[in-house]
């Protein structure tokens, strides 16, 4: 559904103030929390309107849809984040058209992204997706595999490992949500203690971004609360 520019402006203002309030309440600098507007299943026109409101970062899950939209919007200042499941035969297009990939969960994909990143482009920023709870049909590395994978990805030449990402199961209340997100923060601290310098915790969506910010999120990925319901609300 196409959201009106007026309603999108209201939503952007409201989400920004909720981000600021959650950061301030946690004793954090709101400038350290970056908003990624998840524009999957939304038209290019909504991205253009969001960009006029100062939104710079957009998240997409499907390669074909994203490439068409990136070309249609045609704004080289925007920063595009790939956040969906990665098929091996799509890595070249991802490496060419995105600045960030949040959903890397195997070394073979990271290696391909590094090999296929164009030489004239800056290194591709990567996050490793962690499955805090093992769920079928959902991506993510088991926490036990993280240290070795991170060490190997950090050595690849054309990518830059920045941090960790998660899409935890929906939890009923703020405490349960925070418990989940705090586990990702602990895993990041362990990697940093091992000497792999990371600065990014990509966590928190429309339903739980305040808990994620309280637990240390540096990037929140928000779709529905900005753009309204997607055609398929289960599309995540
Ligand atoms: C769709 C999606 C989001 C945004 O979800 P909302 O609930 O609409 O905010 C964030 N992260 C990932 C990985 C997604 O697939």
Short mmCIF file of C-alpha atoms and ligand atoms in Angstrom, two decimals:
data_model
loop_
_atom_site.label_atom_id
_atom_site.label_comp_id
_atom_site.label_asym_id
_atom_site.label_seq_id
_atom_site.Cartn_x
_atom_site.Cartn_y
_atom_site.Cartn_z
CA UNK A 1 0.00 0.00 0.00
CA UNK A 2 1.31 3.45 -0.91
CA UNK A 3 1.58 5.71 2.12
CA UNK A 4 0.82 9.41 1.68
CA UNK A 5 3.79 11.81 1.94
CA UNK A 6 2.08 13.54 4.88
CA UNK A 7 1.67 10.31 6.83
CA UNK A 8 5.22 9.22 6.04
CA UNK A 9 6.51 12.56 7.35
CA UNK A 10 4.57 12.07 10.60
CA UNK A 11 5.94 8.53 10.97
CA UNK A 12 9.55 9.55 10.31
CA UNK A 13 9.31 12.30 12.94
CA UNK A 14 7.71 9.96 15.46
CA UNK A 15 10.20 7.13 14.93
CA UNK A 16 13.13 9.54 15.19
CA UNK A 17 11.84 10.90 18.48
CA UNK A 18 11.26 7.37 19.84
CA UNK A 19 14.83 6.43 18.83
CA UNK A 20 16.18 9.54 20.55
CA UNK A 21 14.13 8.88 23.69
CA UNK A 22 15.19 5.23 23.89
CA UNK A 23 18.87 6.15 23.46
CA UNK A 24 18.69 8.95 26.02
CA UNK A 25 16.90 6.71 28.53
CA UNK A 26 19.73 4.18 28.13
CA UNK A 27 22.37 6.87 28.68
CA UNK A 28 23.47 6.62 25.05
CA UNK A 29 24.09 9.29 22.41
CA UNK A 30 21.13 9.19 19.96
CA UNK A 31 23.57 10.01 17.15
CA UNK A 32 25.06 6.54 17.66
CA UNK A 33 21.81 4.86 16.52
CA UNK A 34 21.34 4.83 12.75
CA UNK A 35 17.89 4.42 11.22
CA UNK A 36 17.60 2.01 8.29
CA UNK A 37 14.22 2.41 6.59
CA UNK A 38 13.22 -1.06 5.36
CA UNK A 39 11.60 -0.38 2.01
CA UNK A 40 10.93 -3.95 0.83
CA UNK A 41 7.62 -4.20 -1.05
CA UNK A 42 7.36 -0.39 -0.99
CA UNK A 43 7.50 1.61 -4.24
CA UNK A 44 10.43 3.80 -5.31
CA UNK A 45 8.21 6.85 -4.76
CA UNK A 46 8.09 6.18 -0.99
CA UNK A 47 11.90 5.96 -0.89
CA UNK A 48 12.12 9.32 -2.69
CA UNK A 49 9.74 10.92 -0.20
CA UNK A 50 11.64 9.44 2.77
CA UNK A 51 14.88 10.79 1.28
CA UNK A 52 13.43 14.31 1.16
CA UNK A 53 12.71 13.89 4.89
CA UNK A 54 16.39 13.24 5.57
CA UNK A 55 16.36 9.43 5.62
CA UNK A 56 19.63 8.25 4.04
CA UNK A 57 19.71 4.49 4.66
CA UNK A 58 17.34 1.93 3.12
CA UNK A 59 17.05 -1.83 3.63
CA UNK A 60 15.96 -4.38 1.04
CA UNK A 61 15.44 -8.17 1.15
CA UNK A 62 15.01 -9.24 -2.46
CA UNK A 63 17.71 -8.65 -5.06
CA UNK A 64 15.56 -8.19 -8.20
CA UNK A 65 13.13 -5.85 -6.46
CA UNK A 66 16.00 -3.88 -4.92
CA UNK A 67 17.97 -3.41 -8.15
CA UNK A 68 14.93 -2.06 -9.97
CA UNK A 69 14.19 0.31 -7.09
CA UNK A 70 17.78 1.52 -6.69
CA UNK A 71 17.87 2.36 -10.42
CA UNK A 72 14.43 3.98 -10.32
CA UNK A 73 15.28 6.17 -7.30
CA UNK A 74 18.62 7.04 -8.92
CA UNK A 75 20.05 8.92 -5.93
CA UNK A 76 23.76 8.14 -5.49
CA UNK A 77 23.77 9.67 -1.99
CA UNK A 78 21.52 6.95 -0.54
CA UNK A 79 23.06 4.03 1.34
CA UNK A 80 21.54 0.64 0.52
CA UNK A 81 21.61 -2.28 2.96
CA UNK A 82 20.91 -5.87 1.95
CA UNK A 83 19.12 -7.59 4.86
CA UNK A 84 17.51 -10.67 3.26
CA UNK A 85 18.41 -14.31 2.77
CA UNK A 86 21.34 -14.60 0.38
CA UNK A 87 21.25 -17.02 -2.55
CA UNK A 88 24.74 -17.84 -3.77
CA UNK A 89 23.88 -16.98 -7.38
CA UNK A 90 22.90 -13.42 -6.33
CA UNK A 91 26.11 -12.43 -4.57
CA UNK A 92 27.57 -10.59 -7.57
CA UNK A 93 24.61 -8.22 -7.84
CA UNK A 94 24.61 -7.67 -4.09
CA UNK A 95 28.35 -6.92 -4.13
CA UNK A 96 27.85 -4.41 -6.95
CA UNK A 97 24.84 -2.47 -5.73
CA UNK A 98 24.87 -2.37 -1.92
CA UNK A 99 27.07 -0.62 0.66
CA UNK A 100 26.18 -3.03 3.48
CA UNK A 101 25.13 -6.67 3.79
CA UNK A 102 23.67 -7.59 7.20
CA UNK A 103 22.65 -11.18 6.58
CA UNK A 104 25.90 -13.05 5.97
CA UNK A 105 25.72 -16.43 7.68
CA UNK A 106 28.33 -18.53 5.93
CA UNK A 107 31.93 -18.12 4.95
CA UNK A 108 31.33 -19.12 1.32
CA UNK A 109 28.97 -16.18 0.84
CA UNK A 110 31.41 -13.74 2.45
CA UNK A 111 34.20 -15.03 0.22
CA UNK A 112 32.10 -14.55 -2.92
CA UNK A 113 31.08 -11.03 -1.86
CA UNK A 114 34.75 -10.16 -1.36
CA UNK A 115 35.79 -11.60 -4.73
CA UNK A 116 32.91 -9.90 -6.54
CA UNK A 117 33.12 -6.45 -4.94
CA UNK A 118 34.11 -4.03 -7.74
CA UNK A 119 37.65 -2.72 -7.32
CA UNK A 120 36.63 0.92 -7.72
CA UNK A 121 34.18 0.64 -4.81
CA UNK A 122 34.91 0.99 -1.10
CA UNK A 123 35.06 -2.29 0.83
CA UNK A 124 31.62 -3.83 1.35
CA UNK A 125 30.47 -3.54 4.97
CA UNK A 126 29.33 -6.87 6.41
CA UNK A 127 27.49 -8.07 9.47
CA UNK A 128 27.25 -11.71 10.47
CA UNK A 129 23.67 -12.79 11.17
CA UNK A 130 23.41 -14.81 14.37
CA UNK A 131 20.60 -17.27 15.15
CA UNK A 132 20.21 -16.64 18.89
CA UNK A 133 17.49 -19.30 18.87
CA UNK A 134 17.62 -22.12 16.32
CA UNK A 135 14.56 -21.64 14.07
CA UNK A 136 13.91 -23.59 10.88
CA UNK A 137 13.83 -21.55 7.65
CA UNK A 138 15.49 -18.59 9.28
CA UNK A 139 19.08 -17.64 8.53
CA UNK A 140 21.87 -17.13 10.98
CA UNK A 141 25.00 -18.71 12.39
CA UNK A 142 24.78 -20.65 15.63
CA UNK A 143 26.66 -18.68 18.32
CA UNK A 144 29.13 -21.57 18.66
CA UNK A 145 30.31 -21.06 15.06
CA UNK A 146 30.73 -17.31 15.38
CA UNK A 147 34.33 -16.90 16.54
CA UNK A 148 35.85 -18.98 13.77
CA UNK A 149 33.64 -17.52 11.03
CA UNK A 150 34.32 -13.95 12.19
CA UNK A 151 38.08 -14.53 12.16
CA UNK A 152 37.96 -15.85 8.61
CA UNK A 153 35.62 -13.14 7.28
CA UNK A 154 37.75 -10.43 8.91
CA UNK A 155 40.71 -11.61 6.78
CA UNK A 156 38.93 -11.19 3.42
CA UNK A 157 40.31 -8.29 1.36
CA UNK A 158 37.32 -6.52 -0.27
CA UNK A 159 34.87 -6.65 2.61
CA UNK A 160 34.98 -5.09 6.05
CA UNK A 161 33.44 -7.02 8.91
CA UNK A 162 31.56 -4.45 10.99
CA UNK A 163 29.48 -6.43 13.47
CA UNK A 164 26.54 -8.68 14.19
CA UNK A 165 22.88 -8.78 13.23
CA UNK A 166 19.89 -10.75 14.54
CA UNK A 167 16.18 -11.27 13.87
CA UNK A 168 15.07 -12.90 17.13
CA UNK A 169 11.67 -14.48 17.65
CA UNK A 170 8.94 -12.08 18.72
CA UNK A 171 9.02 -11.70 22.49
CA UNK A 172 6.01 -10.52 24.50
CA UNK A 173 7.56 -7.81 26.62
CA UNK A 174 10.44 -5.39 26.93
CA UNK A 175 12.41 -7.53 29.41
CA UNK A 176 12.28 -10.63 27.22
CA UNK A 177 13.22 -8.58 24.15
CA UNK A 178 16.13 -6.98 25.98
CA UNK A 179 17.36 -10.35 27.20
CA UNK A 180 17.57 -11.54 23.60
CA UNK A 181 19.31 -8.42 22.29
CA UNK A 182 21.74 -8.36 25.23
CA UNK A 183 22.97 -11.79 24.15
CA UNK A 184 24.00 -10.35 20.77
CA UNK A 185 25.76 -7.48 22.56
CA UNK A 186 27.70 -10.00 24.68
CA UNK A 187 28.73 -11.95 21.56
CA UNK A 188 30.01 -8.71 20.00
CA UNK A 189 31.98 -7.86 23.15
CA UNK A 190 33.55 -11.35 23.11
CA UNK A 191 34.70 -10.91 19.51
CA UNK A 192 36.13 -7.49 20.34
CA UNK A 193 37.97 -9.04 23.30
CA UNK A 194 39.39 -11.64 20.88
CA UNK A 195 40.91 -8.79 18.87
CA UNK A 196 38.37 -8.52 16.03
CA UNK A 197 37.44 -4.82 16.10
CA UNK A 198 33.70 -4.46 15.49
CA UNK A 199 31.43 -1.44 15.94
CA UNK A 200 27.98 -2.50 14.72
CA UNK A 201 24.99 -4.15 16.36
CA UNK A 202 22.20 -4.36 13.76
CA UNK A 203 19.12 -5.23 15.78
CA UNK A 204 15.59 -4.02 16.42
CA UNK A 205 12.58 -3.79 14.08
CA UNK A 206 9.22 -1.97 14.32
CA UNK A 207 7.98 -4.07 17.23
CA UNK A 208 11.11 -4.12 19.39
CA UNK A 209 13.57 -1.39 18.42
CA UNK A 210 13.40 0.39 21.78
CA UNK A 211 14.55 -2.76 23.60
CA UNK A 212 17.31 -3.20 21.01
CA UNK A 213 18.53 0.37 21.58
CA UNK A 214 18.55 -0.20 25.35
CA UNK A 215 20.75 -3.26 24.71
CA UNK A 216 23.19 -1.33 22.49
CA UNK A 217 21.85 -1.36 18.90
CA UNK A 218 23.77 0.92 16.54
CA UNK A 219 21.51 0.25 13.53
CA UNK A 220 17.75 -0.34 13.75
CA UNK A 221 15.87 -1.73 10.74
CA UNK A 222 12.34 -0.33 10.62
CA UNK A 223 9.76 -0.99 7.93
CA UNK A 224 6.10 -1.18 8.98
CA UNK A 225 6.27 1.61 11.57
CA UNK A 226 7.48 3.99 8.84
CA UNK A 227 5.76 2.89 5.65
CA UNK A 228 2.69 1.06 7.00
CA UNK A 229 1.73 -2.56 6.43
CA UNK A 230 3.28 -4.47 3.58
CA UNK A 231 1.08 -6.32 1.12
CA UNK A 232 2.14 -9.53 2.81
CA UNK A 233 2.49 -8.72 6.52
CA UNK A 234 4.31 -12.02 7.12
CA UNK A 235 6.95 -10.97 4.63
CA UNK A 236 9.98 -10.64 6.84
C1 LIG B 1 11.31 -6.87 7.04
C2 LIG B 1 12.52 -6.79 7.91
C3 LIG B 1 12.67 -5.74 8.83
C4 LIG B 1 11.61 -4.69 9.10
O1 LIG B 1 10.53 -5.26 9.77
P1 LIG B 1 9.33 -4.35 10.36
O2 LIG B 1 8.70 -5.22 11.37
O3 LIG B 1 8.43 -4.04 9.20
O4 LIG B 1 9.93 -3.14 10.95
C5 LIG B 1 13.86 -5.68 9.55
N1 LIG B 1 14.82 -6.61 9.40
C6 LIG B 1 14.71 -7.63 8.53
C7 LIG B 1 15.80 -8.62 8.40
C8 LIG B 1 13.54 -7.75 7.77
O5 LIG B 1 13.42 -8.80 6.92
#
